[in-house]
mmCIF file of C-alpha atoms and ligand atoms in Angstrom:
data_model
loop_
_atom_site.group_PDB
_atom_site.id
_atom_site.type_symbol
_atom_site.label_atom_id
_atom_site.label_comp_id
_atom_site.label_asym_id
_atom_site.label_seq_id
_atom_site.Cartn_x
_atom_site.Cartn_y
_atom_site.Cartn_z
ATOM 1 C CA MET V 28 -0.087 0.058 0.124
ATOM 2 C CA THR V 29 1.201 3.664 -0.937
ATOM 3 C CA LEU V 30 0.548 6.200 1.647
ATOM 4 C CA ALA V 31 -0.774 9.598 0.371
ATOM 5 C CA PRO V 32 1.570 12.539 0.440
ATOM 6 C CA ASP V 33 -0.507 14.091 3.203
ATOM 7 C CA ASP V 34 -0.343 10.655 5.357
ATOM 8 C CA PRO V 35 1.369 11.474 8.405
ATOM 9 C CA GLN V 36 3.069 7.994 8.267
ATOM 10 C CA ASN V 37 4.730 9.217 4.983
ATOM 11 C CA PRO V 38 7.004 12.083 5.873
ATOM 12 C CA LEU V 39 9.441 11.564 3.169
ATOM 13 C CA GLU V 40 7.094 11.800 0.326
ATOM 14 C CA ARG V 41 5.376 14.991 2.079
ATOM 15 C CA CYS V 42 8.903 16.367 2.357
ATOM 16 C CA LYS V 43 9.668 16.025 -1.234
ATOM 17 C CA ALA V 44 6.675 17.693 -2.318
ATOM 18 C CA ILE V 45 6.630 20.559 -0.044
ATOM 19 C CA LEU V 46 10.601 20.919 -1.434
ATOM 20 C CA ALA V 47 9.307 21.178 -4.806
ATOM 21 C CA ASP V 48 6.894 23.959 -3.727
ATOM 22 C CA LEU V 49 9.650 25.692 -2.026
ATOM 23 C CA VAL V 50 12.277 25.424 -4.868
ATOM 24 C CA ALA V 51 9.535 26.948 -6.899
ATOM 25 C CA PHE V 52 9.599 30.254 -5.221
ATOM 26 C CA PRO V 53 13.070 31.712 -6.237
ATOM 27 C CA SER V 54 13.142 33.646 -3.139
ATOM 28 C CA VAL V 55 16.870 34.815 -4.275
ATOM 29 C CA SER V 56 17.885 37.339 -1.253
ATOM 30 C CA SER V 57 17.557 40.372 -2.661
ATOM 31 C CA ASP V 58 14.419 39.978 -4.153
ATOM 32 C CA GLY V 59 12.590 39.274 -1.241
ATOM 33 C CA ASN V 60 11.138 36.095 0.716
ATOM 34 C CA ARG V 61 7.566 37.257 1.132
ATOM 35 C CA ASP V 62 5.618 34.813 -0.844
ATOM 36 C CA ILE V 63 7.640 31.640 0.398
ATOM 37 C CA THR V 64 7.169 32.715 4.073
ATOM 38 C CA ASP V 65 3.547 33.151 3.581
ATOM 39 C CA TYR V 66 3.215 29.857 1.762
ATOM 40 C CA LEU V 67 5.047 28.516 5.067
ATOM 41 C CA ALA V 68 2.542 29.999 7.110
ATOM 42 C CA ARG V 69 -0.317 28.550 5.470
ATOM 43 C CA LYS V 70 1.464 25.308 5.766
ATOM 44 C CA LEU V 71 2.105 25.465 9.390
ATOM 45 C CA GLU V 72 -1.196 26.958 10.458
ATOM 46 C CA GLY V 73 -2.674 24.180 8.593
ATOM 47 C CA TYR V 74 -0.732 21.614 10.818
ATOM 48 C CA GLY V 75 -2.148 23.528 13.859
ATOM 49 C CA ALA V 76 1.118 25.673 14.731
ATOM 50 C CA ARG V 77 0.625 28.980 16.410
ATOM 51 C CA VAL V 78 2.555 31.390 13.606
ATOM 52 C CA THR V 79 3.842 34.686 13.695
ATOM 53 C CA VAL V 80 4.935 36.504 10.432
ATOM 54 C CA MET V 81 7.409 39.472 10.766
ATOM 55 C CA PRO V 82 7.420 41.223 7.596
ATOM 56 C CA ASP V 83 10.582 44.035 7.505
ATOM 57 C CA GLU V 84 9.897 47.678 6.923
ATOM 58 C CA THR V 85 9.691 47.281 3.216
ATOM 59 C CA GLY V 86 7.217 44.422 3.247
ATOM 60 C CA ARG V 87 9.228 42.337 1.037
ATOM 61 C CA GLN V 88 10.980 40.365 3.587
ATOM 62 C CA ALA V 89 9.886 38.396 6.511
ATOM 63 C CA ASN V 90 10.550 36.076 9.300
ATOM 64 C CA LEU V 91 8.454 33.398 10.423
ATOM 65 C CA LEU V 92 8.089 31.894 13.996
ATOM 66 C CA ALA V 93 5.798 29.379 14.462
ATOM 67 C CA THR V 94 5.543 27.008 17.586
ATOM 68 C CA LEU V 95 3.734 23.718 18.240
ATOM 69 C CA GLY V 96 3.260 22.150 21.796
ATOM 70 C CA PRO V 97 2.672 23.820 25.364
ATOM 71 C CA GLU V 98 2.705 27.703 25.523
ATOM 72 C CA GLY V 99 5.030 30.026 27.218
ATOM 73 C CA ARG V 100 7.927 27.624 27.898
ATOM 74 C CA ASP V 101 11.554 27.949 27.780
ATOM 75 C CA ASP V 102 12.567 24.579 27.488
ATOM 76 C CA GLY V 103 11.787 23.822 23.763
ATOM 77 C CA VAL V 104 13.842 23.497 20.692
ATOM 78 C CA ILE V 105 14.429 25.757 17.885
ATOM 79 C CA LEU V 106 14.430 24.556 14.514
ATOM 80 C CA SER V 107 16.157 27.604 12.289
ATOM 81 C CA GLY V 108 16.617 27.744 8.837
ATOM 82 C CA HIS V 109 16.768 30.575 6.060
ATOM 83 C CA THR V 110 14.557 30.663 2.984
ATOM 84 C CA ASP V 111 16.354 32.641 0.767
ATOM 85 C CA VAL V 112 18.867 31.420 -1.876
ATOM 86 C CA VAL V 113 22.035 32.889 -3.945
ATOM 87 C CA PRO V 114 21.193 33.957 -7.222
ATOM 88 C CA VAL V 115 21.687 31.630 -10.417
ATOM 89 C CA ALA V 116 23.037 34.421 -12.567
ATOM 90 C CA ASP V 117 26.197 33.498 -14.280
ATOM 91 C CA GLN V 118 25.848 29.829 -13.433
ATOM 92 C CA SER V 119 25.333 27.011 -16.116
ATOM 93 C CA TRP V 120 22.442 25.133 -14.731
ATOM 94 C CA THR V 121 21.650 21.701 -16.712
ATOM 95 C CA HIS V 122 18.572 21.685 -14.835
ATOM 96 C CA ASP V 123 15.756 24.585 -14.182
ATOM 97 C CA PRO V 124 16.846 25.804 -11.124
ATOM 98 C CA PHE V 125 13.485 26.655 -9.835
ATOM 99 C CA THR V 126 11.960 23.212 -10.812
ATOM 100 C CA LEU V 127 12.692 20.472 -8.286
ATOM 101 C CA THR V 128 13.935 17.531 -10.363
ATOM 102 C CA GLU V 129 14.741 13.876 -9.188
ATOM 103 C CA GLN V 130 17.289 12.071 -10.794
ATOM 104 C CA ASP V 131 19.342 8.805 -9.433
ATOM 105 C CA GLY V 132 18.531 9.512 -6.137
ATOM 106 C CA ARG V 133 19.020 13.444 -5.719
ATOM 107 C CA LEU V 134 16.987 16.281 -5.842
ATOM 108 C CA TYR V 135 18.224 19.211 -8.273
ATOM 109 C CA GLY V 136 17.124 22.665 -7.501
ATOM 110 C CA ARG V 137 18.504 26.061 -5.988
ATOM 111 C CA GLY V 138 18.252 25.871 -2.150
ATOM 112 C CA SER V 139 17.631 22.224 -2.538
ATOM 113 C CA CYS V 140 20.669 21.815 -0.258
ATOM 114 C CA ASP V 141 21.067 25.066 1.130
ATOM 115 C CA MET V 142 19.051 25.301 3.076
ATOM 116 C CA LYS V 143 15.046 24.499 1.579
ATOM 117 C CA GLY V 144 15.857 20.752 2.280
ATOM 118 C CA PHE V 145 15.965 21.244 5.759
ATOM 119 C CA VAL V 146 13.275 23.679 5.791
ATOM 120 C CA ALA V 147 10.776 21.299 4.105
ATOM 121 C CA ALA V 148 11.862 18.500 6.493
ATOM 122 C CA CYS V 149 10.967 20.326 9.446
ATOM 123 C CA VAL V 150 7.322 21.546 7.746
ATOM 124 C CA ALA V 151 6.951 17.753 6.454
ATOM 125 C CA MET V 152 7.360 16.686 10.285
ATOM 126 C CA ALA V 153 5.030 19.212 11.527
ATOM 127 C CA PRO V 154 2.014 16.912 11.144
ATOM 128 C CA VAL V 155 3.821 14.118 13.254
ATOM 129 C CA LEU V 156 4.962 16.571 16.021
ATOM 130 C CA GLY V 157 1.397 17.979 16.223
ATOM 131 C CA ALA V 158 0.260 14.500 17.008
ATOM 132 C CA ARG V 159 2.169 13.771 19.607
ATOM 133 C CA ASN V 160 1.556 15.232 23.312
ATOM 134 C CA LEU V 161 4.558 17.104 23.614
ATOM 135 C CA ALA V 162 5.728 18.076 27.008
ATOM 136 C CA ARG V 163 8.011 20.812 25.612
ATOM 137 C CA PRO V 164 7.432 23.316 22.498
ATOM 138 C CA VAL V 165 8.856 23.206 19.021
ATOM 139 C CA HIS V 166 9.626 26.141 17.180
ATOM 140 C CA PHE V 167 10.210 26.790 13.438
ATOM 141 C CA ALA V 168 12.323 29.960 12.613
ATOM 142 C CA PHE V 169 12.584 30.686 9.063
ATOM 143 C CA THR V 170 14.402 33.882 8.217
ATOM 144 C CA HIS V 171 15.268 35.949 5.217
ATOM 145 C CA ASP V 172 18.691 37.592 4.058
ATOM 146 C CA GLU V 173 20.867 35.066 5.515
ATOM 147 C CA GLU V 174 22.876 34.698 2.240
ATOM 148 C CA VAL V 175 23.923 38.572 2.497
ATOM 149 C CA GLY V 176 24.535 38.673 6.074
ATOM 150 C CA CYS V 177 22.097 36.979 8.225
ATOM 151 C CA PHE V 178 19.819 39.973 8.578
ATOM 152 C CA GLY V 179 16.676 38.087 9.069
ATOM 153 C CA ALA V 180 17.914 36.358 12.003
ATOM 154 C CA GLN V 181 19.466 39.155 13.506
ATOM 155 C CA ARG V 182 16.181 41.002 13.448
ATOM 156 C CA LEU V 183 14.380 37.605 14.678
ATOM 157 C CA THR V 184 16.760 36.780 17.919
ATOM 158 C CA GLU V 185 16.341 40.470 18.658
ATOM 159 C CA TRP V 186 12.671 40.235 18.613
ATOM 160 C CA MET V 187 12.652 37.091 20.575
ATOM 161 C CA LYS V 188 14.927 38.601 23.079
ATOM 162 C CA ARG V 189 12.154 41.591 23.312
ATOM 163 C CA GLN V 190 9.429 39.069 23.630
ATOM 164 C CA GLY V 191 11.137 37.164 26.222
ATOM 165 C CA ILE V 192 11.000 33.880 23.989
ATOM 166 C CA SER V 193 14.224 31.318 24.788
ATOM 167 C CA ALA V 194 14.347 27.773 24.332
ATOM 168 C CA ARG V 195 16.865 25.010 25.675
ATOM 169 C CA ALA V 196 18.373 24.375 22.116
ATOM 170 C CA ALA V 197 18.517 25.870 18.732
ATOM 171 C CA ILE V 198 19.378 23.369 15.698
ATOM 172 C CA ILE V 199 20.537 25.390 12.573
ATOM 173 C CA GLY V 200 19.805 23.162 9.528
ATOM 174 C CA GLU V 201 22.715 24.201 7.709
ATOM 175 C CA PRO V 202 24.237 21.499 5.422
ATOM 176 C CA SER V 203 26.431 19.625 7.677
ATOM 177 C CA LEU V 204 25.859 16.088 6.383
ATOM 178 C CA MET V 205 23.523 15.479 9.484
ATOM 179 C CA GLN V 206 26.958 15.872 11.401
ATOM 180 C CA VAL V 207 26.722 17.881 14.708
ATOM 181 C CA ILE V 208 28.852 21.089 14.615
ATOM 182 C CA GLU V 209 29.499 23.045 17.542
ATOM 183 C CA GLY V 210 31.445 26.149 16.304
ATOM 184 C CA HIS V 211 32.541 28.442 13.384
ATOM 185 C CA LYS V 212 34.582 31.871 13.331
ATOM 186 C CA GLY V 213 32.723 34.985 12.809
ATOM 187 C CA CYS V 214 32.561 36.592 9.795
ATOM 188 C CA TYR V 215 32.849 40.786 9.713
ATOM 189 C CA GLU V 216 33.045 42.488 6.363
ATOM 190 C CA TYR V 217 33.755 46.161 5.989
ATOM 191 C CA SER V 218 34.330 48.682 3.526
ATOM 192 C CA THR V 219 36.501 51.996 4.669
ATOM 193 C CA HIS V 220 35.856 54.839 2.064
ATOM 194 C CA VAL V 221 38.443 57.612 2.493
ATOM 195 C CA THR V 222 37.496 61.081 0.720
ATOM 196 C CA GLY V 223 40.494 63.411 -0.148
ATOM 197 C CA LEU V 224 40.777 66.262 -2.527
ATOM 198 C CA GLU V 225 41.729 65.868 -6.002
ATOM 199 C CA GLY V 226 44.592 67.720 -7.591
ATOM 200 C CA HIS V 227 47.169 67.626 -9.967
ATOM 201 C CA GLY V 228 50.282 65.137 -9.452
ATOM 202 C CA SER V 229 52.832 67.949 -9.741
ATOM 203 C CA SER V 230 51.240 69.713 -6.519
ATOM 204 C CA PRO V 231 50.776 66.853 -3.923
ATOM 205 C CA GLU V 232 50.569 69.704 -1.440
ATOM 206 C CA LEU V 233 47.418 71.178 -2.982
ATOM 207 C CA GLY V 234 45.299 67.873 -2.854
ATOM 208 C CA VAL V 235 44.761 65.120 -0.296
ATOM 209 C CA ASN V 236 45.685 61.963 -1.232
ATOM 210 C CA ALA V 237 43.110 59.245 -0.791
ATOM 211 C CA VAL V 238 45.019 56.503 -1.990
ATOM 212 C CA GLU V 239 47.924 57.227 0.474
ATOM 213 C CA TYR V 240 45.641 57.429 3.584
ATOM 214 C CA ALA V 241 43.825 54.139 2.471
ATOM 215 C CA ALA V 242 47.148 52.438 2.270
ATOM 216 C CA ARG V 243 47.862 53.722 5.920
ATOM 217 C CA ILE V 244 45.182 52.004 6.868
ATOM 218 C CA ALA V 245 46.085 48.950 5.165
ATOM 219 C CA VAL V 246 49.259 48.830 6.729
ATOM 220 C CA LYS V 247 47.605 49.201 10.207
ATOM 221 C CA LEU V 248 45.229 46.433 9.750
ATOM 222 C CA ALA V 249 48.240 44.061 8.707
ATOM 223 C CA GLU V 250 49.820 45.113 11.934
ATOM 224 C CA LEU V 251 46.641 44.204 14.171
ATOM 225 C CA ARG V 252 46.644 41.167 11.967
ATOM 226 C CA GLU V 253 49.904 39.973 13.732
ATOM 227 C CA ALA V 254 48.756 41.289 17.111
ATOM 228 C CA LEU V 255 45.721 39.051 16.737
ATOM 229 C CA LYS V 256 48.172 36.079 17.094
ATOM 230 C CA THR V 257 49.048 37.072 20.553
ATOM 231 C CA ARG V 258 45.553 37.491 21.724
ATOM 232 C CA ALA V 259 44.695 33.983 20.868
ATOM 233 C CA PRO V 260 42.692 31.941 23.360
ATOM 234 C CA ALA V 261 44.281 28.822 25.166
ATOM 235 C CA GLY V 262 43.248 25.879 23.566
ATOM 236 C CA CYS V 263 41.243 27.362 20.836
ATOM 237 C CA PRO V 264 39.657 24.879 18.326
ATOM 238 C CA PHE V 265 39.596 26.863 15.302
ATOM 239 C CA ASP V 266 42.376 26.681 12.229
ATOM 240 C CA PRO V 267 44.167 28.788 12.388
ATOM 241 C CA PRO V 268 43.493 28.985 16.114
ATOM 242 C CA HIS V 269 43.292 33.231 16.267
ATOM 243 C CA SER V 270 41.316 35.607 14.742
ATOM 244 C CA THR V 271 42.331 36.723 11.228
ATOM 245 C CA ILE V 272 42.075 39.728 9.090
ATOM 246 C CA ASN V 273 42.093 40.050 5.353
ATOM 247 C CA ILE V 274 42.695 43.129 2.956
ATOM 248 C CA GLY V 275 40.468 41.868 0.067
ATOM 249 C CA GLY V 276 40.787 45.133 -1.999
ATOM 250 C CA LEU V 277 42.005 48.727 -2.258
ATOM 251 C CA GLN V 278 40.605 51.133 -4.964
ATOM 252 C CA GLY V 279 41.187 54.305 -6.050
ATOM 253 C CA GLY V 280 42.878 56.946 -8.425
ATOM 254 C CA GLN V 281 42.215 57.277 -11.950
ATOM 255 C CA ALA V 282 45.918 58.381 -13.391
ATOM 256 C CA HIS V 283 49.768 58.805 -13.009
ATOM 257 C CA ASN V 284 49.630 62.480 -12.647
ATOM 258 C CA ILE V 285 46.060 63.208 -10.403
ATOM 259 C CA ILE V 286 46.076 62.956 -6.856
ATOM 260 C CA PRO V 287 43.089 60.626 -6.072
ATOM 261 C CA GLY V 288 40.124 62.123 -4.366
ATOM 262 C CA THR V 289 38.911 58.824 -3.330
ATOM 263 C CA ALA V 290 39.539 55.219 -2.260
ATOM 264 C CA ARG V 291 37.924 52.244 -0.868
ATOM 265 C CA LEU V 292 39.349 49.455 1.179
ATOM 266 C CA ASP V 293 37.715 46.392 1.244
ATOM 267 C CA TRP V 294 38.629 44.215 4.502
ATOM 268 C CA GLU V 295 37.332 41.413 6.803
ATOM 269 C CA MET V 296 37.893 40.014 9.868
ATOM 270 C CA ARG V 297 37.259 36.360 11.256
ATOM 271 C CA PRO V 298 37.112 36.724 14.912
ATOM 272 C CA VAL V 299 37.573 33.894 17.278
ATOM 273 C CA GLN V 300 36.160 35.930 20.268
ATOM 274 C CA ASP V 301 34.264 38.941 20.462
ATOM 275 C CA SER V 302 36.667 40.766 22.347
ATOM 276 C CA ASP V 303 39.161 40.707 19.234
ATOM 277 C CA ALA V 304 36.611 42.110 17.286
ATOM 278 C CA GLY V 305 36.083 45.051 19.771
ATOM 279 C CA PHE V 306 40.117 45.230 19.711
ATOM 280 C CA VAL V 307 40.365 45.622 16.002
ATOM 281 C CA LYS V 308 37.491 48.388 15.846
ATOM 282 C CA ALA V 309 38.871 50.478 18.827
ATOM 283 C CA GLU V 310 42.470 50.507 17.206
ATOM 284 C CA LEU V 311 41.292 51.282 13.981
ATOM 285 C CA ALA V 312 38.655 54.106 14.819
ATOM 286 C CA ALA V 313 41.546 55.826 16.902
ATOM 287 C CA LEU V 314 44.026 55.615 13.881
ATOM 288 C CA CYS V 315 41.036 57.051 11.144
ATOM 289 C CA THR V 316 40.254 59.688 13.782
ATOM 290 C CA HIS V 317 43.751 60.763 14.103
ATOM 291 C CA LEU V 318 44.210 60.490 10.006
ATOM 292 C CA GLN V 319 41.054 62.466 9.377
ATOM 293 C CA ASP V 320 42.184 65.090 11.603
ATOM 294 C CA GLN V 321 45.196 65.491 9.862
ATOM 295 C CA MET V 322 43.577 65.574 6.464
ATOM 296 C CA ARG V 323 41.196 68.318 7.681
ATOM 297 C CA THR V 324 43.950 70.515 8.286
ATOM 298 C CA ARG V 325 44.442 71.073 4.674
ATOM 299 C CA HIS V 326 40.514 69.831 3.630
ATOM 300 C CA PRO V 327 37.799 70.484 5.990
ATOM 301 C CA GLN V 328 35.689 68.025 3.925
ATOM 302 C CA ALA V 329 38.037 65.138 4.016
ATOM 303 C CA GLU V 330 36.335 61.865 5.562
ATOM 304 C CA ILE V 331 37.211 58.631 6.474
ATOM 305 C CA ARG V 332 34.236 56.366 7.064
ATOM 306 C CA THR V 333 33.899 52.742 7.568
ATOM 307 C CA ARG V 334 30.736 50.878 6.472
ATOM 308 C CA THR V 335 29.606 47.588 7.904
ATOM 309 C CA ILE V 336 28.907 45.177 5.083
ATOM 310 C CA ALA V 337 27.924 42.463 7.151
ATOM 311 C CA GLU V 338 28.742 40.956 10.855
ATOM 312 C CA VAL V 339 27.725 37.395 11.040
ATOM 313 C CA VAL V 340 28.783 36.498 14.479
ATOM 314 C CA GLY V 341 30.720 33.281 15.341
ATOM 315 C CA LEU V 342 29.354 30.174 16.986
ATOM 316 C CA ILE V 343 31.955 29.535 20.096
ATOM 317 C CA PRO V 344 32.036 26.068 21.123
ATOM 318 C CA GLU V 345 31.200 25.712 25.037
ATOM 319 C CA THR V 346 32.002 23.226 27.517
ATOM 320 C CA ASP V 347 28.336 22.738 28.271
ATOM 321 C CA ASN V 348 26.029 22.708 25.329
ATOM 322 C CA PRO V 349 22.533 20.952 25.836
ATOM 323 C CA ALA V 350 22.275 21.665 21.922
ATOM 324 C CA ARG V 351 25.147 19.240 21.308
ATOM 325 C CA ALA V 352 24.247 16.689 23.612
ATOM 326 C CA LEU V 353 20.657 16.267 22.340
ATOM 327 C CA MET V 354 21.802 16.099 18.816
ATOM 328 C CA MET V 355 24.767 14.102 19.566
ATOM 329 C CA ALA V 356 22.064 11.619 20.997
ATOM 330 C CA LEU V 357 19.532 12.128 18.502
ATOM 331 C CA THR V 358 22.151 11.289 15.597
ATOM 332 C CA GLY V 359 24.259 8.719 17.437
ATOM 333 C CA ALA V 360 27.396 11.037 16.886
ATOM 334 C CA ASN V 361 30.266 10.760 19.291
ATOM 335 C CA GLY V 362 31.567 14.129 18.620
ATOM 336 C CA ALA V 363 31.554 17.571 17.428
ATOM 337 C CA GLY V 364 33.081 19.304 14.782
ATOM 338 C CA LEU V 365 33.885 22.592 13.361
ATOM 339 C CA VAL V 366 33.076 24.650 9.820
ATOM 340 C CA PRO V 367 34.880 27.404 8.168
ATOM 341 C CA PHE V 368 31.597 29.059 7.074
ATOM 342 C CA GLY V 369 29.546 31.334 8.683
ATOM 343 C CA THR V 370 25.711 30.731 9.964
ATOM 344 C CA GLU V 371 23.055 32.392 12.051
ATOM 345 C CA ALA V 372 23.550 29.928 14.918
ATOM 346 C CA GLY V 373 25.733 32.506 16.683
ATOM 347 C CA LEU V 374 22.996 34.987 16.931
ATOM 348 C CA PHE V 375 20.776 32.326 18.859
ATOM 349 C CA GLN V 376 23.866 31.592 21.016
ATOM 350 C CA GLY V 377 24.007 35.497 21.556
ATOM 351 C CA ILE V 378 20.577 35.371 22.847
ATOM 352 C CA GLY V 379 21.688 32.578 25.372
ATOM 353 C CA ILE V 380 20.344 29.591 23.573
ATOM 354 C CA ALA V 381 22.544 26.657 23.278
ATOM 355 C CA SER V 382 22.844 26.267 19.468
ATOM 356 C CA VAL V 383 24.453 23.747 16.956
ATOM 357 C CA ILE V 384 24.875 23.093 13.303
ATOM 358 C CA CYS V 385 23.304 19.822 11.995
ATOM 359 C CA GLY V 386 21.454 19.592 8.520
ATOM 360 C CA PRO V 387 21.236 17.556 5.653
ATOM 361 C CA GLY V 388 23.305 17.813 2.339
ATOM 362 C CA SER V 389 26.773 18.810 1.725
ATOM 363 C CA ILE V 390 27.920 22.279 1.896
ATOM 364 C CA ALA V 391 30.084 21.343 -1.265
ATOM 365 C CA GLN V 392 26.858 21.486 -3.234
ATOM 366 C CA ALA V 393 25.445 24.552 -1.922
ATOM 367 C CA HIS V 394 25.451 27.813 -4.134
ATOM 368 C CA LYS V 395 26.708 25.578 -6.942
ATOM 369 C CA PRO V 396 24.951 25.222 -10.719
ATOM 370 C CA ASP V 397 22.980 21.825 -10.587
ATOM 371 C CA GLU V 398 22.719 22.166 -6.541
ATOM 372 C CA TYR V 399 21.434 18.990 -5.280
ATOM 373 C CA ILE V 400 20.654 17.268 -2.029
ATOM 374 C CA GLU V 401 20.588 13.378 -1.708
ATOM 375 C CA ILE V 402 17.390 12.073 -0.907
ATOM 376 C CA SER V 403 18.878 10.035 1.532
ATOM 377 C CA GLN V 404 20.087 12.889 3.396
ATOM 378 C CA LEU V 405 16.378 14.216 3.511
ATOM 379 C CA ALA V 406 15.562 10.610 4.824
ATOM 380 C CA ARG V 407 18.213 10.833 7.663
ATOM 381 C CA CYS V 408 17.158 14.248 8.409
ATOM 382 C CA LEU V 409 13.284 13.511 9.148
ATOM 383 C CA ASP V 410 14.632 10.029 11.308
ATOM 384 C CA VAL V 411 16.577 12.689 13.587
ATOM 385 C CA LEU V 412 13.484 14.908 13.918
ATOM 386 C CA ASP V 413 11.110 11.924 14.685
ATOM 387 C CA GLY V 414 13.622 11.275 17.303
ATOM 388 C CA LEU V 415 13.359 14.768 18.438
ATOM 389 C CA ALA V 416 9.501 14.309 18.377
ATOM 390 C CA ASP V 417 9.881 11.682 20.846
ATOM 391 C CA ALA V 418 12.520 13.568 23.107
ATOM 392 C CA LEU V 419 10.061 16.608 23.322
ATOM 393 C CA CYS V 420 7.169 14.343 24.798
ATOM 394 C CA HIS V 421 9.544 14.024 27.979
ATOM 395 C CA PRO V 422 10.819 17.000 30.417
ATOM 396 C CA ALA V 423 14.451 18.186 29.397
HETATM 397 ZN ZN1 ZN W 28 22.758 28.491 4.223
#
């Protein structure tokens, strides 16, 4: 006997059907995720969840928080995923990226792996969870704009903090082949814009050379990178075991004989601890203030301004982590690992919720043309979520 897709006994078929629907919403970060969020809200409401949709000020982006199980408890589990995807422009796909295609045990489509597969698995398990007598709640947290800097999750976690909503554990379903991941560095990106004064190259004193000032900032960043090595916390598990800085670009100027009026320095740091980020920002701010004062003695409108592109906070491994313990028990893992990419996990940790990453599919398939997820990975994820449903029937 084959079970109908909507039969609670058949979560894998339901998961595939939901994933097909999710992939059909392009939801590329910049284009907005409102339609896919409204779809998920309807679906989860249909399964009996209490759903809140939180649009941003444009109305085009939205977060969703949905809860099944008892109200007003802080010992539940959060299942977190993002609904935006990276663009397909300039990639050569052999499949239609927005039509889920099954072939040889794989499901192809943009976001199938990163990370609509996990979102589909969570929603497919909602009727199973809803049918159980849950002693603790399960929350579905689906956010916007992860791929461009976790802006949705930042808004959601701030909102949760204001509302006093907490949980015992957060599972971030970024692709980890269902391995339990307990840490990653932060990833902070900045552009420092220097505005000087253009002039003829033959009279350096009559201009303010923006490229020269940007270069002095670059030298300072390189010095700070060395200083960060000496600030490394003992036993730091990351590779390399300290915070790093990279200067990714320095642009400015037009010709050999013109004093450049503007310059831009693109740089990033990957902190292993908050204090390192604070240290770099304070040191750099002091230098920039000093340089700007100097520039303004010749040109009062001169300016140095650092724009934050994104600050994806790190997930710092913790000795006592109930989320890690829970997911190791549910997956049978005997340890937890680290990943080199950033996720929204650190934001949940930042509001005091123990967090780990554990999701279906491999990061190697993410963001690529012909992105896919193995169906066996979805099945594995559904099994683990089924175990979670059992766990939630008992007190923590
Ligand atoms: Zn992702």
